[in-house]
């Protein structure tokens, strides 16, 4: 058929096909693959997926007992009942601990286990990000590091940014700025960048990141006396430069261990966690109504520690919140009337992660196809 149809016609036909079908079509002939695997088609197919009426959410949770827990990924429609769209096969094995999710972007999942991995569930292809780099060769193993993940719309490429902290052992000297390097998927390697990050710290193991408007965000802090001064550290994934944005004044002196940065309803958000009887609970949620204007921070909601609610997972357009309950269930919470409704989706408390999702062809050219045999390589 490809011999009789111009590439422009094939292009338009392929646009309406799902990623799994397109992977099969790319194996039919070289001419078909040249259309499907082109950057122009990738961009057009992604844009069509982003503008379609069907909105999807990806949900991660663990289940099982304490001695043996398994991870489960699933896609759901963005509806009040989170109707199931598709169960996803998670092909990786990590026997020495959990996978930490770094972030989601355009159908691509970045997570950290024994290796740093990029995974496209729609087409079951993955990339193992190399551990070594020129900076590590020169300076050795860092004391700790933080990661960010996003999409460079100008270069049409996915990037991982790594902040490497090498602590200054000299007494009375403030800790050094982190070394910074960027991994580009199309090039498959790390490179250092010249733009320095400001002198600040990020929580060693409990950091979170949020990718909004082409910028990666982390909670950062400086120690002041016996306390903290917190703010948001930003990295522009296109320009590869840093700047900061202030937090609401009432959160500035909070413990950075209690602050989580997230994307709720498409907006940059801060979640403040409290402690009661050795358990965490949601204290308040703040949303930046107008990006880059710190004065637009608005408290969305406050929670009472007696409520049977855990972390906020998502925010719907009508103001309803998707949360986890203390019983390990996803619930729909209506803040205006303070009523929660169980959705019958269960998992281990504290392991839920929810994000928007779009099916894409990311990693079709760079990634490896995943089978059970390949998955063992990532173990």
Coordinates of C-alpha atoms in Angstrom, one line a residue:
X1 CA 0.0 0.0 0.0
X2 CA 2.9 2.4 0.8
X3 CA 3.9 2.3 -2.9
X4 CA 0.6 3.9 -3.9
X5 CA 0.0 6.4 -1.1
X6 CA 2.0 9.6 -0.8
X7 CA 3.8 10.2 2.5
X8 CA 1.5 13.1 3.2
X9 CA -1.5 10.8 3.1
X10 CA 0.2 8.2 5.2
X11 CA 1.1 10.9 7.7
X12 CA -2.6 11.9 8.2
X13 CA -3.7 8.3 8.4
X14 CA -1.1 7.4 11.0
X15 CA -2.0 10.5 13.1
X16 CA -5.3 8.8 14.2
X17 CA -3.7 5.5 15.3
X18 CA -2.7 4.7 18.9
X19 CA 1.0 4.3 19.7
X20 CA 0.9 0.5 20.0
X21 CA -0.5 0.2 16.5
X22 CA 2.1 2.7 15.2
X23 CA 4.9 0.5 16.5
X24 CA 3.6 -2.4 14.5
X25 CA 3.1 -0.2 11.4
X26 CA 6.7 1.0 11.7
X27 CA 7.9 -2.6 11.2
X28 CA 5.9 -3.0 7.9
X29 CA 8.4 -1.2 5.6
X30 CA 11.2 1.4 5.6
X31 CA 8.9 4.0 4.0
X32 CA 6.3 3.6 6.8
X33 CA 8.9 3.8 9.5
X34 CA 10.4 6.9 7.9
X35 CA 7.1 8.7 8.4
X36 CA 6.3 7.4 11.9
X37 CA 9.8 7.8 13.3
X38 CA 10.3 11.4 12.1
X39 CA 10.5 14.2 14.7
X40 CA 7.8 16.0 12.7
X41 CA 5.3 13.1 13.1
X42 CA 6.3 12.7 16.8
X43 CA 5.4 16.3 17.5
X44 CA 2.1 16.2 15.5
X45 CA 1.0 13.0 17.1
X46 CA 1.8 14.2 20.6
X47 CA -0.1 17.5 20.0
X48 CA -3.1 15.6 18.8
X49 CA -3.0 13.4 21.8
X50 CA -2.7 16.5 24.1
X51 CA -5.7 18.2 22.6
X52 CA -8.1 15.2 22.4
X53 CA -11.1 15.1 24.7
X54 CA -10.1 11.9 26.4
X55 CA -8.1 12.9 29.5
X56 CA -6.2 10.1 31.2
X57 CA -4.5 9.7 34.6
X58 CA -1.7 7.3 35.5
X59 CA -1.8 5.8 39.0
X60 CA 1.0 4.0 40.9
X61 CA 0.4 2.1 44.1
X62 CA 1.9 -0.8 46.0
X63 CA -0.1 -3.7 47.4
X64 CA 0.6 -6.8 49.5
X65 CA 2.0 -7.4 52.9
X66 CA 5.0 -5.8 54.5
X67 CA 7.3 -8.7 53.7
X68 CA 6.4 -8.7 50.0
X69 CA 5.0 -5.8 48.1
X70 CA 4.3 -5.5 44.4
X71 CA 3.8 -2.3 42.4
X72 CA 0.8 -1.7 40.2
X73 CA 0.4 0.9 37.4
X74 CA -2.9 1.6 35.7
X75 CA -4.5 4.2 33.5
X76 CA -7.8 5.8 34.4
X77 CA -10.2 8.2 32.9
X78 CA -10.2 11.6 34.5
X79 CA -13.8 11.3 35.8
X80 CA -15.4 11.5 39.3
X81 CA -15.2 7.7 39.6
X82 CA -11.7 7.2 38.0
X83 CA -13.0 4.5 35.7
X84 CA -10.3 2.1 34.6
X85 CA -9.0 2.6 31.1
X86 CA -6.1 0.1 31.0
X87 CA -3.9 -1.9 33.4
X88 CA -0.2 -1.4 32.6
X89 CA 2.4 -4.1 32.8
X90 CA 5.4 -3.0 34.9
X91 CA 8.2 -5.0 33.5
X92 CA 11.1 -4.1 35.9
X93 CA 12.4 -6.0 38.9
X94 CA 14.0 -4.2 41.8
X95 CA 14.7 -6.5 44.7
X96 CA 16.6 -4.1 46.8
X97 CA 14.0 -1.4 47.3
X98 CA 11.3 0.8 45.9
X99 CA 11.4 2.8 42.7
X100 CA 11.3 6.5 43.4
X101 CA 9.3 8.4 40.8
X102 CA 11.2 11.4 39.5
X103 CA 8.4 12.7 37.2
X104 CA 6.0 12.2 34.3
X105 CA 6.1 14.1 31.1
X106 CA 4.3 13.5 27.8
X107 CA 3.7 9.8 28.4
X108 CA 7.3 9.2 29.7
X109 CA 8.0 8.0 33.2
X110 CA 11.4 8.8 34.9
X111 CA 12.1 6.8 38.0
X112 CA 15.1 5.8 40.1
X113 CA 15.9 2.3 41.3
X114 CA 19.3 0.8 41.2
X115 CA 19.5 2.6 37.9
X116 CA 17.9 5.7 36.5
X117 CA 15.3 4.7 34.0
X118 CA 13.0 6.3 31.4
X119 CA 9.9 4.2 30.5
X120 CA 7.1 4.6 28.0
X121 CA 4.3 2.3 29.1
X122 CA 2.3 2.9 25.9
X123 CA 4.9 1.2 23.7
X124 CA 6.9 -0.7 26.4
X125 CA 10.2 0.8 25.5
X126 CA 12.8 2.0 28.0
X127 CA 16.2 3.7 28.3
X128 CA 18.7 3.1 31.0
X129 CA 20.4 6.4 31.8
X130 CA 24.2 5.9 32.3
X131 CA 25.5 6.4 35.8
X132 CA 28.9 7.8 34.9
X133 CA 29.8 11.2 33.7
X134 CA 32.8 13.5 33.4
X135 CA 31.9 15.2 36.7
X136 CA 31.8 11.9 38.5
X137 CA 35.1 10.9 37.0
X138 CA 36.7 14.1 38.3
X139 CA 35.1 14.5 41.7
X140 CA 34.0 11.0 42.6
X141 CA 30.8 9.9 44.3
X142 CA 28.7 12.8 45.5
X143 CA 27.4 13.0 49.1
X144 CA 23.9 13.2 47.7
X145 CA 22.0 14.4 44.6
X146 CA 18.6 15.5 43.3
X147 CA 17.0 14.9 39.9
X148 CA 14.6 16.7 37.7
X149 CA 12.9 15.6 34.5
X150 CA 11.1 17.5 31.7
X151 CA 10.7 18.2 28.0
X152 CA 12.7 20.7 26.0
X153 CA 10.2 22.0 23.5
X154 CA 12.8 24.0 21.5
X155 CA 15.2 21.0 21.0
X156 CA 12.2 18.5 20.9
X157 CA 14.0 16.4 23.4
X158 CA 13.6 15.0 26.9
X159 CA 16.1 15.9 29.5
X160 CA 17.1 14.8 33.0
X161 CA 19.0 17.3 35.2
X162 CA 21.2 16.2 38.1
X163 CA 22.3 18.3 41.0
X164 CA 25.4 16.7 42.6
X165 CA 26.3 17.9 46.1
X166 CA 29.9 17.5 47.3
X167 CA 30.0 18.7 50.9
X168 CA 32.7 21.1 52.0
X169 CA 34.3 19.6 55.0
X170 CA 36.0 22.8 56.1
X171 CA 34.5 24.1 59.4
X172 CA 32.4 27.3 59.3
X173 CA 32.2 27.5 55.5
X174 CA 28.8 27.3 53.9
X175 CA 28.3 24.3 51.7
X176 CA 29.3 24.6 48.0
X177 CA 26.9 25.0 45.1
X178 CA 26.0 21.7 43.5
X179 CA 27.7 20.6 40.3
X180 CA 25.0 20.4 37.6
X181 CA 24.8 18.2 34.5
X182 CA 22.1 17.4 31.9
X183 CA 21.2 14.2 30.2
X184 CA 19.7 14.4 26.7
X185 CA 17.8 11.4 25.5
X186 CA 18.6 11.9 21.8
X187 CA 22.4 12.1 22.6
X188 CA 22.4 9.5 25.3
X189 CA 25.0 11.1 27.5
X190 CA 25.6 13.5 30.4
X191 CA 27.2 16.9 30.0
X192 CA 28.0 19.6 32.6
X193 CA 26.5 23.1 32.3
X194 CA 28.2 26.4 33.1
X195 CA 25.2 28.1 34.7
X196 CA 25.7 27.5 38.5
X197 CA 22.9 26.8 40.9
X198 CA 22.7 29.1 43.9
X199 CA 24.2 28.0 47.2
X200 CA 21.3 26.1 48.7
X201 CA 20.4 22.5 49.7
X202 CA 17.7 20.0 48.8
X203 CA 16.5 17.3 51.2
X204 CA 18.9 14.3 50.7
X205 CA 16.4 11.5 50.1
X206 CA 12.9 13.1 50.4
X207 CA 13.1 15.6 47.6
X208 CA 10.2 16.0 45.1
X209 CA 10.2 17.8 41.8
X210 CA 7.5 19.4 39.6
X211 CA 7.7 20.2 35.9
X212 CA 5.6 23.2 34.9
X213 CA 5.8 25.6 31.9
X214 CA 9.1 24.2 30.8
X215 CA 10.7 24.5 34.3
X216 CA 11.7 22.0 36.9
X217 CA 11.0 23.0 40.5
X218 CA 12.4 21.7 43.8
X219 CA 12.0 22.8 47.5
X220 CA 15.3 24.3 48.5
X221 CA 16.6 25.8 51.8
X222 CA 19.4 27.5 53.6
X223 CA 20.1 27.0 57.2
X224 CA 19.8 30.2 59.3
X225 CA 20.9 29.7 62.9
X226 CA 18.9 26.8 64.2
X227 CA 16.2 27.2 61.6
X228 CA 15.6 27.2 57.9
X229 CA 14.7 29.6 55.1
X230 CA 12.9 27.8 52.3
X231 CA 12.2 28.7 48.7
X232 CA 11.7 27.1 45.3
X233 CA 14.7 26.5 43.2
X234 CA 13.9 26.5 39.4
X235 CA 15.7 25.1 36.4
X236 CA 14.6 26.2 33.0
X237 CA 14.9 23.0 30.9
X238 CA 15.3 25.0 27.6
X239 CA 17.7 27.8 28.6
X240 CA 19.4 25.6 31.2
X241 CA 19.6 28.3 33.8
X242 CA 18.6 28.7 37.5
X243 CA 16.5 31.1 39.4
X244 CA 14.3 31.1 42.5
X245 CA 10.7 31.9 43.5
X246 CA 9.6 32.9 47.0
X247 CA 7.2 30.8 49.1
X248 CA 4.3 32.2 51.0
X249 CA 5.7 34.0 54.0
X250 CA 4.0 31.6 56.4
X251 CA 5.9 28.7 54.9
X252 CA 9.3 30.3 54.5
X253 CA 10.6 29.1 57.9
X254 CA 8.9 25.7 57.8
X255 CA 11.1 22.5 57.9
X256 CA 11.9 21.6 54.3
X257 CA 11.1 18.0 55.3
X258 CA 7.5 19.0 55.7
X259 CA 7.2 20.7 52.2
X260 CA 6.4 18.9 49.0
X261 CA 6.3 20.5 45.6
X262 CA 3.7 19.2 43.1
X263 CA 1.5 20.0 40.1
X264 CA -2.2 20.2 41.0
X265 CA -4.7 21.2 38.3
X266 CA -1.9 22.2 36.0
X267 CA -0.5 24.8 38.6
X268 CA 2.6 24.8 40.7
X269 CA 1.6 23.8 44.2
X270 CA 3.0 23.3 47.7
X271 CA 1.8 20.7 50.2
X272 CA 2.6 21.3 53.8
X273 CA 2.6 18.1 55.9
X274 CA 2.1 17.9 59.6
X275 CA 3.1 15.3 62.2
X276 CA 0.8 13.8 64.9
X277 CA 1.4 10.7 66.9
X278 CA 4.4 9.7 64.7
X279 CA 2.2 9.9 61.6
X280 CA 2.1 12.4 58.8
X281 CA -1.0 14.2 57.7
X282 CA -1.9 16.9 55.2
X283 CA -1.9 20.3 56.9
X284 CA -2.5 22.7 54.0
X285 CA -2.2 23.1 50.2
X286 CA -1.1 26.2 48.4
X287 CA -1.4 27.0 44.7
X288 CA 0.5 29.6 42.6
X289 CA -2.4 31.2 40.8
X290 CA -0.2 33.3 38.4
X291 CA 3.1 31.7 37.6
X292 CA 6.2 33.8 38.5
X293 CA 4.1 36.1 40.7
X294 CA 4.8 35.1 44.4
X295 CA 2.1 37.3 45.6
X296 CA -0.4 35.0 43.9
X297 CA 0.2 32.1 46.3
X298 CA -3.2 31.1 47.5
X299 CA -4.1 28.7 50.3
X300 CA -6.4 26.2 48.6
X301 CA -7.4 24.2 51.7
X302 CA -6.4 23.4 55.3
X303 CA -6.9 20.0 56.9
X304 CA -7.6 18.9 60.4
X305 CA -5.4 16.1 61.7
X306 CA -8.4 14.2 62.9
X307 CA -9.6 13.7 59.3
X308 CA -8.9 10.3 57.8
X309 CA -7.0 11.8 54.9
X310 CA -3.5 11.3 53.6
X311 CA -1.7 13.0 50.7
X312 CA -3.4 15.0 48.0
X313 CA -3.0 13.2 44.7
X314 CA -4.7 15.5 42.2
X315 CA -7.1 18.4 41.7
X316 CA -10.0 18.3 39.3
X317 CA -11.3 21.3 37.3
X318 CA -14.4 21.6 39.5
X319 CA -12.3 21.9 42.7
X320 CA -12.8 18.3 43.9
X321 CA -9.6 16.7 45.2
X322 CA -8.3 13.2 44.7
X323 CA -6.6 12.0 47.9
X324 CA -5.5 8.9 49.6
X325 CA -7.2 7.9 52.9
X326 CA -5.6 6.5 56.0
X327 CA -7.1 3.2 55.1
X328 CA -5.1 3.0 51.9
X329 CA -7.9 3.9 49.4
X330 CA -8.2 6.6 46.7
X331 CA -11.0 8.9 47.7
X332 CA -12.8 11.9 46.1
X333 CA -12.9 14.8 48.6
X334 CA -15.2 17.7 48.2
X335 CA -13.7 20.5 50.3
X336 CA -16.7 22.8 50.2
X337 CA -18.8 20.3 52.1
X338 CA -15.9 18.3 53.6
X339 CA -17.2 14.9 52.4
X340 CA -15.1 12.2 51.0
X341 CA -16.2 9.3 48.8
X342 CA -14.2 6.1 48.5
X343 CA -13.5 5.0 44.9
X344 CA -12.7 1.3 45.6
X345 CA -9.0 1.7 44.5
X346 CA -6.8 0.3 47.2
X347 CA -3.1 0.1 47.9
X348 CA -0.6 0.4 50.7
X349 CA -0.9 3.7 52.5
X350 CA 1.7 6.3 51.5
X351 CA 2.5 4.6 48.1
X352 CA 0.0 6.3 45.8
X353 CA 1.2 8.5 43.0
X354 CA -1.1 10.1 40.5
X355 CA -0.4 12.3 37.4
X356 CA -1.9 13.3 34.1
X357 CA -0.9 11.0 31.2
X358 CA -0.9 11.2 27.5
X359 CA 0.0 8.3 25.2
X360 CA 3.0 9.1 23.0
X361 CA 5.8 7.6 20.8
X362 CA 8.6 8.8 23.0
X363 CA 11.7 6.5 23.0
X364 CA 10.6 4.8 19.8
X365 CA 14.0 5.5 18.3
X366 CA 16.2 5.6 21.4
X367 CA 14.7 3.0 23.7
X368 CA 14.9 -0.8 23.9
X369 CA 11.9 -3.0 23.5
X370 CA 11.1 -4.5 26.9
X371 CA 10.6 -8.2 27.4
X372 CA 10.9 -10.3 30.5
X373 CA 14.5 -11.2 29.5
X374 CA 15.4 -7.5 29.0
X375 CA 13.7 -6.5 32.3
X376 CA 16.2 -8.7 34.2
X377 CA 19.0 -6.4 32.9
X378 CA 17.5 -3.5 34.8
X379 CA 17.4 -5.6 38.1

